[in-house]
Amino acid sequence: MLAKHIGQYMELELSGNINEAGILIEVSSDIIVLYTGKAYRYIPFRHIKNFSFPIIDEEIGSGGEPEIDETSFRKLLMNAKGMFVEILLTKKNSVHGYIVGIMNNYFVFYSPVFKTMFISMDHLKWLSVCDDAKGPYGLNKGEQLAQVSSLSWARTLEEQVKKLTNKLVVLDLGMHPQNIGMISAVKDGIIEMVNAQGEAIFVNMRHVKSFHFPQ
């Protein structure tokens, strides 16, 4: 259905009240490539709520060839590994850095700001490839990647979070006060944490987009 609209201007609503617009460049079984006029957005189908193809007067252009030509979701992550990218997790929160590991249902991301992050594949709204020559914030890529946590990586996100037991962890970039605490237990998809007041709080892992911990 979408393939016949390649080259047309497209407006989308994504989960999380996120709106995107641009030229539809490529379509695969589980992801689309959208060119916004400034960057390519690699958008998983699972997050597209609705879309349309309105006629506009402004010329956006095709932007040339996408930086990554494999557009299934897992291939996208594999091909972007080690590249400087921007990822969107929520409407107001994008993060710049490098994908450094790809596991069964999450990927490991290094951000110069948040350091080593574990990100659920279910919550990646879009990915854009940035200028790898510049790197984030003018920092040296090699020096940054050398700081990736030496903590071994489990195959699934739940098993990985269990490895963070007794560590101070920040969920979802710390957007909510209850997203910061020490993990005391993880079982059946529920995380038990101790918050700053010493109170126990319980979090459903299905709704957590990212985990990182102060190093």
mmCIF file of C-alpha atoms in Angstrom:
data_model
loop_
_atom_site.group_PDB
_atom_site.id
_atom_site.type_symbol
_atom_site.label_atom_id
_atom_site.label_comp_id
_atom_site.label_asym_id
_atom_site.label_seq_id
_atom_site.Cartn_x
_atom_site.Cartn_y
_atom_site.Cartn_z
ATOM 1 C CA MET A 1 0.000 0.000 0.000
ATOM 2 C CA LEU A 2 2.689 2.512 0.999
ATOM 3 C CA ALA A 3 5.138 1.645 -1.767
ATOM 4 C CA LYS A 4 3.064 3.492 -4.373
ATOM 5 C CA HIS A 5 3.443 6.696 -2.332
ATOM 6 C CA ILE A 6 7.250 6.741 -2.362
ATOM 7 C CA GLY A 7 8.411 10.225 -3.278
ATOM 8 C CA GLN A 8 5.295 11.895 -1.872
ATOM 9 C CA TYR A 9 4.984 14.238 1.094
ATOM 10 C CA MET A 10 3.707 12.355 4.153
ATOM 11 C CA GLU A 11 2.369 13.420 7.546
ATOM 12 C CA LEU A 12 2.360 10.930 10.424
ATOM 13 C CA GLU A 13 1.174 10.719 13.993
ATOM 14 C CA LEU A 14 3.305 8.424 16.137
ATOM 15 C CA SER A 15 2.550 6.937 19.531
ATOM 16 C CA GLY A 16 3.286 9.397 22.320
ATOM 17 C CA ASN A 17 1.599 12.319 20.497
ATOM 18 C CA ILE A 18 4.594 12.733 18.179
ATOM 19 C CA ASN A 19 4.075 14.273 14.750
ATOM 20 C CA GLU A 20 6.485 13.894 11.836
ATOM 21 C CA ALA A 21 6.346 15.011 8.216
ATOM 22 C CA GLY A 22 8.502 14.673 5.127
ATOM 23 C CA ILE A 23 9.069 12.798 1.895
ATOM 24 C CA LEU A 24 8.521 9.051 1.984
ATOM 25 C CA ILE A 25 11.806 7.589 0.743
ATOM 26 C CA GLU A 26 11.609 3.860 1.389
ATOM 27 C CA VAL A 27 9.268 1.210 2.803
ATOM 28 C CA SER A 28 9.979 -2.237 4.223
ATOM 29 C CA SER A 29 7.934 -4.747 6.196
ATOM 30 C CA ASP A 30 8.523 -3.107 9.573
ATOM 31 C CA ILE A 31 10.023 0.335 9.003
ATOM 32 C CA ILE A 32 9.766 3.391 6.766
ATOM 33 C CA VAL A 33 12.340 6.030 5.832
ATOM 34 C CA LEU A 34 11.152 9.644 5.890
ATOM 35 C CA TYR A 35 13.201 12.623 4.716
ATOM 36 C CA THR A 36 12.270 15.777 6.642
ATOM 37 C CA GLY A 37 14.301 18.195 4.533
ATOM 38 C CA LYS A 38 17.125 18.115 7.068
ATOM 39 C CA ALA A 39 17.475 14.498 8.157
ATOM 40 C CA TYR A 40 16.310 10.941 7.484
ATOM 41 C CA ARG A 41 13.966 9.447 10.042
ATOM 42 C CA TYR A 42 13.930 5.652 10.263
ATOM 43 C CA ILE A 43 10.525 4.978 11.829
ATOM 44 C CA PRO A 44 9.285 1.558 13.013
ATOM 45 C CA PHE A 45 5.752 0.723 11.813
ATOM 46 C CA ARG A 46 4.724 -0.271 15.330
ATOM 47 C CA HIS A 47 4.694 3.396 16.373
ATOM 48 C CA ILE A 48 2.730 4.796 13.424
ATOM 49 C CA LYS A 49 -0.858 5.563 14.530
ATOM 50 C CA ASN A 50 -2.077 7.239 11.338
ATOM 51 C CA PHE A 51 -0.743 8.978 8.241
ATOM 52 C CA SER A 52 -1.827 10.996 5.223
ATOM 53 C CA PHE A 53 -0.403 12.384 1.979
ATOM 54 C CA PRO A 54 -1.575 16.010 1.747
ATOM 55 C CA ILE A 55 -0.618 18.161 -1.226
ATOM 56 C CA ILE A 56 1.795 20.966 -0.304
ATOM 57 C CA ASP A 57 3.277 23.877 -2.213
ATOM 58 C CA GLU A 58 6.720 23.809 -0.591
ATOM 59 C CA GLU A 59 9.392 21.686 -2.298
ATOM 60 C CA ILE A 60 11.295 19.492 0.151
ATOM 61 C CA GLY A 61 13.362 17.374 -2.222
ATOM 62 C CA SER A 62 14.452 13.784 -1.800
ATOM 63 C CA GLY A 63 17.683 14.451 0.070
ATOM 64 C CA GLY A 64 19.677 12.012 -2.038
ATOM 65 C CA GLU A 65 20.303 8.464 -0.905
ATOM 66 C CA PRO A 66 19.616 7.375 2.690
ATOM 67 C CA GLU A 67 22.727 6.807 4.796
ATOM 68 C CA ILE A 68 21.607 3.248 5.570
ATOM 69 C CA ASP A 69 20.158 1.160 2.767
ATOM 70 C CA GLU A 70 18.947 -1.814 4.833
ATOM 71 C CA THR A 71 15.623 -0.869 6.343
ATOM 72 C CA SER A 72 14.232 -3.778 8.315
ATOM 73 C CA PHE A 73 14.277 -2.778 11.977
ATOM 74 C CA ARG A 74 16.985 -5.172 13.203
ATOM 75 C CA LYS A 75 19.129 -4.605 10.108
ATOM 76 C CA LEU A 76 18.771 -0.880 10.677
ATOM 77 C CA LEU A 77 20.149 -1.217 14.201
ATOM 78 C CA MET A 78 22.936 -3.518 13.044
ATOM 79 C CA ASN A 79 23.995 -1.150 10.258
ATOM 80 C CA ALA A 80 23.845 1.858 12.573
ATOM 81 C CA LYS A 81 26.074 0.194 15.175
ATOM 82 C CA GLY A 82 29.060 2.405 15.934
ATOM 83 C CA MET A 83 27.662 5.351 13.974
ATOM 84 C CA PHE A 84 26.773 8.721 15.479
ATOM 85 C CA VAL A 85 22.964 8.784 15.648
ATOM 86 C CA GLU A 86 20.046 10.613 17.219
ATOM 87 C CA ILE A 87 17.229 8.521 18.681
ATOM 88 C CA LEU A 88 13.805 9.616 19.879
ATOM 89 C CA LEU A 89 12.232 7.931 22.903
ATOM 90 C CA THR A 90 9.493 10.430 23.796
ATOM 91 C CA LYS A 91 8.009 13.540 22.229
ATOM 92 C CA LYS A 92 10.474 15.834 24.003
ATOM 93 C CA ASN A 93 13.443 13.560 24.554
ATOM 94 C CA SER A 94 15.938 12.707 21.844
ATOM 95 C CA VAL A 95 19.408 11.421 22.704
ATOM 96 C CA HIS A 96 22.634 11.620 20.694
ATOM 97 C CA GLY A 97 25.315 8.959 20.789
ATOM 98 C CA TYR A 98 26.292 5.526 19.520
ATOM 99 C CA ILE A 99 24.637 2.100 19.354
ATOM 100 C CA VAL A 100 27.252 -0.257 20.779
ATOM 101 C CA GLY A 101 25.347 -3.526 21.233
ATOM 102 C CA ILE A 102 22.174 -5.180 19.937
ATOM 103 C CA MET A 103 20.514 -7.872 22.011
ATOM 104 C CA ASN A 104 17.193 -9.765 21.742
ATOM 105 C CA ASN A 105 14.754 -7.036 22.776
ATOM 106 C CA TYR A 106 16.941 -4.058 23.637
ATOM 107 C CA PHE A 107 20.059 -2.302 22.489
ATOM 108 C CA VAL A 108 23.000 -0.791 24.323
ATOM 109 C CA PHE A 109 23.539 2.893 23.621
ATOM 110 C CA TYR A 110 26.388 5.158 24.647
ATOM 111 C CA SER A 111 25.555 8.820 25.234
ATOM 112 C CA PRO A 112 28.229 11.343 26.289
ATOM 113 C CA VAL A 113 25.576 12.839 28.592
ATOM 114 C CA PHE A 114 23.904 9.747 30.065
ATOM 115 C CA LYS A 115 26.780 7.268 29.522
ATOM 116 C CA THR A 116 25.829 3.595 28.995
ATOM 117 C CA MET A 117 22.093 3.161 28.391
ATOM 118 C CA PHE A 118 19.920 0.080 27.891
ATOM 119 C CA ILE A 119 17.008 0.922 25.589
ATOM 120 C CA SER A 120 13.936 -1.197 24.870
ATOM 121 C CA MET A 121 13.455 -1.816 21.150
ATOM 122 C CA ASP A 122 9.711 -1.431 21.704
ATOM 123 C CA HIS A 123 10.098 2.255 22.568
ATOM 124 C CA LEU A 124 12.395 3.580 19.840
ATOM 125 C CA LYS A 125 10.202 6.073 17.946
ATOM 126 C CA TRP A 126 12.752 6.952 15.269
ATOM 127 C CA LEU A 127 16.456 6.970 14.499
ATOM 128 C CA SER A 128 18.431 9.505 12.449
ATOM 129 C CA VAL A 129 22.033 9.157 11.318
ATOM 130 C CA CYS A 130 24.134 12.237 12.098
ATOM 131 C CA ASP A 131 27.453 13.504 10.746
ATOM 132 C CA ASP A 132 29.854 10.869 12.063
ATOM 133 C CA ALA A 133 32.883 13.052 11.295
ATOM 134 C CA LYS A 134 31.766 15.700 13.778
ATOM 135 C CA GLY A 135 30.574 13.470 16.608
ATOM 136 C CA PRO A 136 28.383 14.647 19.490
ATOM 137 C CA TYR A 137 29.295 17.904 21.215
ATOM 138 C CA GLY A 138 32.655 18.059 19.420
ATOM 139 C CA LEU A 139 33.967 15.142 21.517
ATOM 140 C CA ASN A 140 36.385 12.501 20.262
ATOM 141 C CA LYS A 141 34.519 9.335 19.232
ATOM 142 C CA GLY A 142 37.229 6.891 20.292
ATOM 143 C CA GLU A 143 37.640 8.461 23.704
ATOM 144 C CA GLN A 144 33.896 8.423 24.245
ATOM 145 C CA LEU A 145 33.380 4.786 23.262
ATOM 146 C CA ALA A 146 36.250 3.762 25.541
ATOM 147 C CA GLN A 147 34.000 4.798 28.437
ATOM 148 C CA VAL A 148 31.247 2.254 27.671
ATOM 149 C CA SER A 149 30.444 0.298 30.822
ATOM 150 C CA SER A 150 32.355 -2.963 31.194
ATOM 151 C CA LEU A 151 29.225 -4.589 32.640
ATOM 152 C CA SER A 152 28.460 -7.742 30.637
ATOM 153 C CA TRP A 153 25.269 -7.649 28.576
ATOM 154 C CA ALA A 154 22.478 -10.213 28.944
ATOM 155 C CA ARG A 155 20.370 -11.387 26.003
ATOM 156 C CA THR A 156 17.099 -9.894 27.274
ATOM 157 C CA LEU A 157 16.326 -6.581 28.921
ATOM 158 C CA GLU A 158 14.835 -8.145 32.048
ATOM 159 C CA GLU A 159 17.969 -10.219 32.608
ATOM 160 C CA GLN A 160 20.091 -7.135 32.028
ATOM 161 C CA VAL A 161 18.120 -5.118 34.574
ATOM 162 C CA LYS A 162 18.637 -7.914 37.108
ATOM 163 C CA LYS A 163 22.367 -7.279 36.718
ATOM 164 C CA LEU A 164 21.690 -3.757 37.994
ATOM 165 C CA THR A 165 20.319 -5.013 41.323
ATOM 166 C CA ASN A 166 21.718 -2.939 44.207
ATOM 167 C CA LYS A 167 22.756 -0.173 41.798
ATOM 168 C CA LEU A 168 21.350 3.342 41.610
ATOM 169 C CA VAL A 169 19.477 3.485 38.306
ATOM 170 C CA VAL A 170 17.744 6.210 36.305
ATOM 171 C CA LEU A 171 14.699 5.200 34.243
ATOM 172 C CA ASP A 172 13.453 7.169 31.217
ATOM 173 C CA LEU A 173 16.161 9.846 31.578
ATOM 174 C CA GLY A 174 14.863 10.728 35.062
ATOM 175 C CA MET A 175 11.836 12.593 33.704
ATOM 176 C CA HIS A 176 9.792 11.730 36.819
ATOM 177 C CA PRO A 177 11.034 11.782 40.453
ATOM 178 C CA GLN A 178 9.944 8.172 40.862
ATOM 179 C CA ASN A 179 12.212 7.145 37.978
ATOM 180 C CA ILE A 180 15.365 7.284 40.110
ATOM 181 C CA GLY A 181 16.235 4.712 42.734
ATOM 182 C CA MET A 182 18.217 1.665 43.764
ATOM 183 C CA ILE A 183 16.963 -1.591 42.279
ATOM 184 C CA SER A 184 16.296 -4.123 45.003
ATOM 185 C CA ALA A 185 14.589 -6.856 42.967
ATOM 186 C CA VAL A 186 13.323 -7.731 39.486
ATOM 187 C CA LYS A 187 10.715 -10.448 38.984
ATOM 188 C CA ASP A 188 7.965 -11.201 36.459
ATOM 189 C CA GLY A 189 8.529 -7.929 34.643
ATOM 190 C CA ILE A 190 8.194 -5.810 37.794
ATOM 191 C CA ILE A 191 11.084 -3.729 39.145
ATOM 192 C CA GLU A 192 11.219 -2.980 42.858
ATOM 193 C CA MET A 193 13.191 0.153 43.637
ATOM 194 C CA VAL A 194 14.051 2.215 46.707
ATOM 195 C CA ASN A 195 13.543 5.937 46.091
ATOM 196 C CA ALA A 196 15.317 8.947 47.644
ATOM 197 C CA GLN A 197 12.948 8.827 50.657
ATOM 198 C CA GLY A 198 13.753 5.161 51.309
ATOM 199 C CA GLU A 199 10.314 4.052 50.133
ATOM 200 C CA ALA A 200 9.714 1.004 47.944
ATOM 201 C CA ILE A 201 8.277 1.729 44.499
ATOM 202 C CA PHE A 202 7.282 -0.773 41.833
ATOM 203 C CA VAL A 203 7.628 -0.229 38.094
ATOM 204 C CA ASN A 204 6.231 -2.243 35.186
ATOM 205 C CA MET A 205 9.154 -2.883 32.819
ATOM 206 C CA ARG A 206 6.876 -2.809 29.762
ATOM 207 C CA HIS A 207 6.490 0.943 30.160
ATOM 208 C CA VAL A 208 10.167 1.734 30.720
ATOM 209 C CA LYS A 209 11.924 3.128 27.675
ATOM 210 C CA SER A 210 15.493 3.366 28.912
ATOM 211 C CA PHE A 211 17.783 2.527 31.827
ATOM 212 C CA HIS A 212 21.094 4.119 32.708
ATOM 213 C CA PHE A 213 23.130 4.314 35.872
ATOM 214 C CA PRO A 214 25.651 6.824 37.241
ATOM 215 C CA GLN A 215 29.181 5.500 36.785
#
